Short mmCIF file of C-alpha atoms in Angstrom, two decimals:
data_model
loop_
_atom_site.label_atom_id
_atom_site.label_comp_id
_atom_site.label_asym_id
_atom_site.label_seq_id
_atom_site.Cartn_x
_atom_site.Cartn_y
_atom_site.Cartn_z
CA MET M 1029 37.04 105.89 -67.91
CA ARG M 1030 38.60 105.24 -64.56
CA ALA M 1031 41.80 103.22 -64.71
CA LYS M 1032 40.39 100.77 -62.23
CA ARG M 1033 37.80 99.66 -64.80
CA LEU M 1034 40.34 97.53 -66.65
CA PHE M 1035 41.15 95.56 -63.53
CA ILE M 1036 37.50 95.22 -62.53
CA CYS M 1037 36.70 93.87 -65.99
CA ALA M 1038 39.43 91.30 -65.54
CA CYS M 1039 37.98 90.25 -62.19
CA ILE M 1040 34.47 90.03 -63.66
CA LEU M 1041 35.69 87.83 -66.50
CA ALA M 1042 37.41 85.48 -64.08
CA LEU M 1043 34.44 85.50 -61.75
CA SER M 1044 31.93 84.70 -64.51
CA THR M 1045 34.04 81.75 -65.63
CA LEU M 1046 34.20 80.43 -62.10
CA THR M 1047 30.55 80.91 -61.21
CA ALA M 1048 28.57 80.11 -64.37
CA PRO M 1049 28.37 76.31 -63.85
CA LEU M 1050 27.29 76.72 -60.24
CA LEU M 1051 24.54 79.22 -60.99
CA ALA M 1052 23.04 76.83 -63.51
CA GLN M 1053 22.46 74.09 -60.97
CA GLU M 1054 19.23 73.63 -59.09
CA GLY M 1055 19.05 75.79 -56.00
CA GLY M 1056 21.60 78.16 -57.55
CA PRO M 1057 21.12 81.33 -55.47
CA PRO M 1058 21.58 79.65 -52.04
CA ASN M 1059 24.68 77.84 -53.28
CA PHE M 1060 25.79 81.11 -54.81
CA VAL M 1061 25.89 82.73 -51.37
CA LYS M 1062 27.68 79.78 -49.79
CA MET M 1063 30.16 79.76 -52.62
CA PHE M 1064 31.14 83.39 -52.09
CA ARG M 1065 31.48 82.82 -48.36
CA SER M 1066 33.86 79.91 -48.95
CA GLU M 1067 37.57 80.62 -48.44
CA THR M 1068 38.31 77.97 -51.05
CA PHE M 1069 36.31 79.84 -53.66
CA ARG M 1070 37.78 83.19 -52.68
CA GLU M 1071 41.29 81.87 -53.17
CA GLY M 1072 40.26 80.48 -56.54
CA GLN M 1073 38.74 83.83 -57.47
CA LYS M 1074 41.98 85.59 -56.61
CA LYS M 1075 44.01 83.17 -58.69
CA ALA M 1076 41.69 83.49 -61.69
CA GLY M 1077 41.73 87.28 -61.41
CA LYS M 1078 45.54 87.31 -61.42
CA THR M 1079 45.58 85.04 -64.48
CA VAL M 1080 43.29 87.34 -66.44
CA MET M 1081 45.08 90.53 -65.42
CA ARG M 1082 48.46 89.04 -66.31
CA SER M 1083 47.05 88.22 -69.74
CA PHE M 1084 46.08 91.88 -70.18
CA TRP M 1085 49.53 92.90 -69.01
CA ASN M 1086 51.37 90.77 -71.57
CA GLY M 1087 49.13 91.99 -74.38
CA LYS M 1088 47.06 88.85 -74.96
CA GLY M 1089 44.10 90.15 -73.01
CA SER M 1090 43.63 93.02 -75.45
CA ASN M 1091 42.21 90.43 -77.85
CA LEU M 1092 39.29 90.06 -75.46
CA MET M 1093 38.52 93.72 -76.04
CA THR M 1094 38.82 93.15 -79.79
CA MET M 1095 36.37 90.27 -79.45
CA GLN M 1096 33.90 92.55 -77.69
CA LEU M 1097 34.37 95.25 -80.33
CA LEU M 1098 33.61 92.79 -83.13
CA SER M 1099 30.19 92.09 -81.63
CA GLU M 1100 29.25 95.50 -83.06
CA ARG M 1101 28.44 95.53 -86.78
CA GLU M 1102 29.67 99.13 -87.02
CA VAL M 1103 33.15 97.97 -85.99
CA ARG M 1104 33.13 94.91 -88.26
CA GLU M 1105 32.27 97.14 -91.21
CA ALA M 1106 35.00 99.65 -90.32
CA TRP M 1107 37.56 96.85 -90.10
CA ASN M 1108 36.21 94.92 -93.13
CA VAL M 1109 35.62 91.83 -91.01
CA THR M 1110 33.51 89.33 -92.93
CA ASP M 1111 30.64 87.33 -91.49
CA GLU M 1112 32.77 84.23 -92.01
CA GLN M 1113 35.61 85.67 -89.93
CA HIS M 1114 33.21 86.77 -87.21
CA GLY M 1115 31.64 83.31 -87.15
CA LYS M 1116 35.04 81.71 -86.70
CA ILE M 1117 35.86 84.02 -83.79
CA GLN M 1118 32.53 83.29 -82.08
CA GLY M 1119 33.05 79.60 -82.68
CA ALA M 1120 36.51 79.75 -81.13
CA MET M 1121 35.08 81.38 -78.00
CA MET M 1122 32.30 78.83 -77.63
CA GLY M 1123 34.76 76.08 -78.44
CA MET M 1124 36.68 76.88 -75.28
CA PHE M 1125 33.94 75.11 -73.33
CA THR M 1126 34.19 71.98 -75.50
CA ASN M 1127 37.95 72.08 -75.93
CA PRO M 1128 39.37 68.51 -76.04
CA GLU M 1129 42.08 69.58 -73.61
CA LEU M 1130 39.37 70.37 -71.07
CA ALA M 1131 37.00 67.46 -71.77
CA ALA M 1132 38.11 65.41 -68.76
CA GLU M 1133 38.02 68.48 -66.50
CA MET M 1134 34.52 69.46 -67.65
CA LYS M 1135 33.27 65.94 -67.04
CA GLU M 1136 34.76 65.89 -63.55
CA MET M 1137 33.26 69.30 -62.77
CA GLY M 1138 29.83 68.00 -63.82
CA GLU M 1139 30.21 64.99 -61.55
CA LEU M 1140 31.21 67.21 -58.63
CA GLN M 1141 28.19 69.44 -59.22
CA SER M 1142 25.74 66.55 -59.35
CA SER M 1143 27.25 64.99 -56.22
CA GLY M 1144 26.03 67.91 -54.10
CA LYS M 1145 29.48 68.23 -52.51
CA VAL M 1146 30.30 71.62 -53.98
CA PHE M 1147 29.18 74.73 -52.08
CA GLY M 1148 25.91 73.17 -50.95
CA ASP M 1149 24.42 71.85 -47.73
CA ASN M 1150 26.62 68.73 -47.92
CA ALA M 1151 29.75 70.53 -49.07
CA ASP M 1152 33.05 68.67 -48.89
CA PRO M 1153 36.19 70.87 -48.60
CA ALA M 1154 38.28 68.52 -50.75
CA SER M 1155 35.64 68.49 -53.50
CA GLU M 1156 35.32 72.27 -53.39
CA LYS M 1157 39.07 72.68 -53.68
CA ARG M 1158 39.18 70.35 -56.68
CA PHE M 1159 36.24 72.16 -58.32
CA VAL M 1160 38.01 75.52 -58.04
CA GLU M 1161 41.25 74.02 -59.37
CA LEU M 1162 39.42 72.75 -62.45
CA GLN M 1163 37.72 76.07 -63.11
CA SER M 1164 41.01 77.94 -62.65
CA LYS M 1165 42.44 75.72 -65.37
CA MET M 1166 39.54 76.76 -67.60
CA VAL M 1167 40.47 80.41 -67.14
CA GLU M 1168 44.13 79.74 -67.90
CA THR M 1169 43.27 77.76 -71.03
CA MET M 1170 40.87 80.43 -72.30
CA MET M 1171 43.40 83.21 -71.82
CA GLU M 1172 46.06 81.18 -73.60
CA LYS M 1173 44.02 79.84 -76.51
CA LEU M 1174 41.68 82.71 -77.43
CA PRO M 1175 44.41 85.19 -78.46
CA ALA M 1176 45.99 82.53 -80.68
CA GLU M 1177 42.65 81.83 -82.36
CA MET M 1178 42.07 85.54 -82.95
CA ASP M 1179 45.49 85.86 -84.57
CA LYS M 1180 44.61 83.07 -86.98
CA VAL M 1181 41.40 84.74 -88.15
CA LEU M 1182 42.20 88.47 -88.42
CA THR M 1183 44.35 89.91 -91.19
CA ASP M 1184 47.37 92.11 -90.44
CA GLU M 1185 45.39 95.20 -91.44
CA GLN M 1186 42.50 94.25 -89.13
CA LYS M 1187 44.93 93.72 -86.26
CA ARG M 1188 46.35 97.15 -86.97
CA LYS M 1189 42.86 98.65 -86.78
CA SER M 1190 42.45 97.03 -83.37
CA GLN M 1191 45.77 98.45 -82.20
CA GLU M 1192 44.79 101.91 -83.44
CA PHE M 1193 41.50 101.66 -81.53
CA GLN M 1194 43.41 100.85 -78.35
CA LEU M 1195 45.70 103.83 -78.90
CA ALA M 1196 42.74 106.12 -79.56
CA ALA M 1197 40.89 104.85 -76.47
CA MET M 1198 43.76 104.74 -74.01
CA SER M 1199 42.76 107.97 -72.27
CA ASP M 1200 39.45 106.29 -71.49
CA ILE M 1201 40.43 102.61 -71.37
CA PRO M 1202 44.01 102.36 -70.12
CA LEU M 1203 45.33 99.33 -71.98
CA VAL M 1204 48.98 100.28 -72.31
CA THR M 1205 51.03 97.37 -73.65
CA PRO M 1206 53.88 97.00 -76.15
CA ASP M 1207 51.56 95.27 -78.62
CA MET M 1208 49.21 98.22 -78.97
CA PHE M 1209 52.09 100.39 -80.21
CA LYS M 1210 52.69 98.12 -83.21
CA ALA M 1211 50.33 100.40 -85.14
CA LEU M 1212 53.13 103.01 -85.05
CA ASP M 1213 55.57 100.69 -86.86
CA LEU M 1214 58.11 100.25 -84.08
CA SER M 1215 61.66 99.31 -84.99
CA GLU M 1216 63.22 96.14 -83.60
CA ASP M 1217 65.14 98.22 -81.05
CA GLN M 1218 61.98 100.08 -79.99
CA THR M 1219 60.08 96.80 -79.64
CA LYS M 1220 62.80 95.49 -77.33
CA LYS M 1221 62.70 98.69 -75.26
CA MET M 1222 58.92 98.37 -74.91
CA GLU M 1223 59.27 94.78 -73.75
CA ASP M 1224 61.99 95.80 -71.27
CA ILE M 1225 59.63 98.40 -69.80
CA ARG M 1226 56.92 95.76 -69.39
CA LYS M 1227 59.33 93.44 -67.59
CA GLU M 1228 60.63 96.27 -65.39
CA LEU M 1229 57.17 97.26 -64.18
CA GLU M 1230 55.69 93.77 -63.97
CA PRO M 1231 56.36 93.33 -60.20
CA GLN M 1232 54.58 96.65 -59.51
CA PHE M 1233 51.68 95.56 -61.70
CA ASP M 1234 51.36 92.24 -59.87
CA LYS M 1235 51.33 93.99 -56.49
CA LEU M 1236 48.74 96.50 -57.71
CA GLY M 1237 46.65 93.65 -59.08
CA GLU M 1238 46.59 91.89 -55.72
CA GLU M 1239 45.55 95.11 -53.98
CA LEU M 1240 42.77 95.69 -56.49
CA ILE M 1241 41.42 92.15 -56.15
CA ASP M 1242 41.45 92.44 -52.35
CA ALA M 1243 39.61 95.76 -52.59
CA GLN M 1244 36.99 94.28 -54.90
CA MET M 1245 36.44 91.43 -52.46
CA LYS M 1246 35.77 93.93 -49.68
CA ILE M 1247 33.22 95.64 -51.91
CA GLN M 1248 31.76 92.24 -52.77
CA ASP M 1249 31.36 91.40 -49.07
CA LYS M 1250 29.51 94.65 -48.46
CA LEU M 1251 27.31 93.96 -51.47
CA PHE M 1252 26.23 90.52 -50.22
CA GLU M 1253 25.73 91.83 -46.69
CA THR M 1254 23.33 94.43 -48.07
CA MET M 1255 21.59 91.88 -50.29
CA GLU M 1256 20.93 89.68 -47.26
CA LYS M 1257 19.48 92.58 -45.29
CA GLU M 1258 17.17 93.49 -48.15
CA GLY M 1259 16.13 89.91 -48.92
CA ALA M 1260 17.49 90.07 -52.47
CA PHE M 1261 18.59 86.43 -52.49
CA ALA M 1262 14.96 85.34 -52.32
CA GLU M 1263 14.01 87.08 -55.56
CA GLY M 1264 14.95 84.19 -57.86
CA PRO M 1265 15.97 85.20 -61.41
CA ALA M 1266 15.47 88.88 -60.50
CA MET M 1267 18.27 88.56 -57.95
CA PHE M 1268 20.97 89.56 -60.42
CA GLU M 1269 19.14 92.68 -61.55
CA LYS M 1270 18.69 93.61 -57.90
CA MET M 1271 22.38 92.95 -57.32
CA GLN M 1272 23.34 95.51 -59.96
CA GLU M 1273 20.94 98.05 -58.50
CA ILE M 1274 22.39 97.61 -55.00
CA ARG M 1275 25.97 97.74 -56.31
CA LYS M 1276 25.34 101.09 -58.04
CA ARG M 1277 23.65 102.45 -54.94
CA LEU M 1278 26.54 101.44 -52.67
CA GLN M 1279 29.09 102.94 -55.03
CA ALA M 1280 27.18 106.23 -55.06
CA GLU M 1281 26.21 106.45 -51.38
CA ASP M 1282 28.34 104.25 -49.10
CA PRO M 1283 31.28 106.32 -47.69
CA GLU M 1284 33.52 103.28 -47.16
CA ILE M 1285 33.05 102.00 -50.71
CA LYS M 1286 33.42 105.47 -52.21
CA LYS M 1287 36.77 105.89 -50.43
CA LEU M 1288 37.88 102.40 -51.45
CA ASN M 1289 36.99 103.11 -55.09
CA GLU M 1290 38.84 106.42 -54.97
CA ASP M 1291 41.96 104.72 -53.58
CA ILE M 1292 41.77 102.08 -56.32
CA LYS M 1293 41.40 104.74 -58.99
CA ASN M 1294 44.35 106.77 -57.72
CA ARG M 1295 46.72 103.82 -57.39
CA GLY M 1296 45.76 102.45 -60.78
CA GLN M 1297 46.05 105.77 -62.60
CA HIS M 1298 49.38 106.64 -61.04
CA PHE M 1299 50.70 103.33 -62.28
CA VAL M 1300 49.23 103.90 -65.76
CA ALA M 1301 50.83 107.36 -65.86
CA GLN M 1302 54.23 105.89 -65.11
CA LEU M 1303 53.74 103.24 -67.79
CA LYS M 1304 52.61 105.81 -70.39
CA ILE M 1305 55.57 108.08 -69.76
CA LYS M 1306 58.08 105.27 -70.13
CA MET M 1307 56.51 103.91 -73.31
CA PHE M 1308 55.87 107.27 -74.96
CA ASP M 1309 59.51 108.22 -74.43
CA VAL M 1310 60.55 105.38 -76.77
CA LEU M 1311 58.73 106.94 -79.75
CA THR M 1312 60.38 109.07 -82.46
CA ASP M 1313 59.06 112.55 -83.26
CA GLU M 1314 57.26 111.16 -86.33
CA GLN M 1315 55.65 108.36 -84.31
CA TRP M 1316 54.70 110.87 -81.64
CA ASP M 1317 52.90 113.02 -84.21
CA ARG M 1318 51.05 109.98 -85.57
CA LEU M 1319 50.03 108.99 -82.05
CA GLN M 1320 48.62 112.45 -81.38
CA LYS M 1321 46.58 112.32 -84.60
CA ILE M 1322 45.16 108.90 -83.67
CA VAL M 1323 44.22 110.08 -80.18
CA ASP M 1324 42.89 113.52 -81.16
CA ASN M 1325 40.92 112.48 -84.26
CA PRO M 1326 39.36 109.06 -83.74
CA PRO M 1327 36.72 107.94 -86.26
CA ASP M 1328 33.08 108.04 -85.18
CA TYR M 1329 32.88 104.30 -84.53
CA VAL M 1330 35.70 104.64 -81.97
CA LYS M 1331 33.85 107.45 -80.17
CA ASN M 1332 30.61 105.44 -80.26
CA MET M 1333 32.26 102.30 -78.89
CA ILE M 1334 33.93 104.17 -76.03
CA LYS M 1335 30.55 105.59 -75.01
CA LYS M 1336 28.93 102.15 -75.18
CA MET M 1337 31.69 100.48 -73.19
CA LYS M 1338 31.56 103.17 -70.52
CA ALA M 1339 27.79 102.75 -70.25
CA GLN M 1340 28.10 98.96 -69.98
CA MET M 1341 30.64 99.29 -67.19
CA GLY M 1342 28.69 101.78 -65.15
CA GLY M 1343 29.79 105.05 -66.73
CA GLY M 1344 32.39 107.10 -64.90
CA ASP M 1345 33.01 110.72 -64.06
CA GLY M 1346 35.69 111.18 -66.70
CA THR M 1347 38.33 112.23 -64.18
CA ASP M 1348 41.87 111.02 -64.78
CA VAL M 1349 44.56 111.38 -62.14
CA SER M 1350 47.22 110.53 -64.73
CA LYS M 1351 46.14 113.51 -66.85
CA ASN M 1352 48.06 115.98 -64.66
CA VAL M 1353 51.21 113.93 -65.04
CA MET M 1354 50.91 113.57 -68.79
CA GLU M 1355 50.23 117.28 -69.28
CA ALA M 1356 53.24 118.17 -67.14
CA TRP M 1357 55.71 115.88 -68.88
CA LYS M 1358 57.84 116.51 -71.96
CA PRO M 1359 59.20 113.63 -74.09
CA GLY M 1360 62.83 112.98 -73.24
CA GLU M 1361 62.54 114.18 -69.65
CA PRO M 1362 63.13 111.77 -66.78
CA ILE M 1363 60.13 110.17 -65.11
CA PRO M 1364 58.91 112.37 -62.23
CA ASP M 1365 59.77 111.14 -58.74
CA GLU M 1366 56.27 112.01 -57.62
CA TYR M 1367 53.50 111.50 -60.16
CA ARG M 1368 51.38 114.27 -58.64
CA GLN M 1369 53.97 117.01 -59.13
CA GLN M 1370 53.06 119.80 -61.51
CA ARG M 1371 55.31 121.19 -64.22
CA GLN M 1372 54.85 123.34 -67.27
CA LYS M 1373 52.07 122.02 -69.50
CA LYS M 1374 53.71 120.52 -72.60
CA ALA M 1375 53.46 117.67 -75.07
CA PHE M 1376 50.86 114.93 -75.09
CA PRO M 1377 47.43 116.37 -74.22
CA ALA M 1378 44.94 114.18 -72.38
CA LYS M 1379 41.61 114.20 -74.20
CA GLU M 1380 38.88 116.44 -72.92
CA GLU M 1381 35.40 115.00 -72.31
#
């Protein structure tokens, strides 16, 4: 899967949290368009996207992937997750919307919606700003609370299974965090080194995140421009299905969007390559061998889930810019000055499609 997918998923999560209440109100689609054209909303969308991506970066966001995995019975059976555990996890997710800490905020959001002052014909800038502030707080609370709730429910062995899945899938889904390497039984010193790497690269990650969000907004603008031309906003409930169809078409045919997507992919994968090299170099020979076995021989449910997740996110051509770097690097060597440079093929093999 393209490295950019991780960041797009983060943006989609933030976006869905911000937009869901608005789309439920009467006259949703027209307000939907006005909302996306509002600078207030766009700034809120950026902030929410950064919050979600930072959660992925510090390891907490990987629990969102675990939550998605557990929606599949095949995964629950492989991890020995009981129906009771699964029910608790689902309840924790739904409970985010009735969380006592957010009760006052949810009430105020409802009042703002019913007032007609939020992204409608009688929009009030101050009300819109407050609405976005409240929804941004929802995102922050969800990203803080959900990982903690997951940790309460899953056993240590189930958490390890999740970490092994992330290791096995990292050539397709580039979640590369210190937490995912816990499955290799890191020492205290190794754990500290992993955390130091995360802190070292965090400024680069934040800058990349901002670039990716800006790029997605450009794509979003083109999408809505095309939807207006084709009258998609007048199709009622079918609007969202039409939106997906237009998005896929633009990604496949529009030269500007294709170039933008390619730039996103390259920047993201070069960063992921750098991160992989640094983290892999912390591992012992024994841990390295175990990692290779996990990556090269994933169980069937891992293969099945990767295929499903790729299909849900629009597929992908399987290309990986970071593959050349990983194939050219040997553990213990310094990080290449230029990630595109080619050297003798050694060590960790990127998976073949």
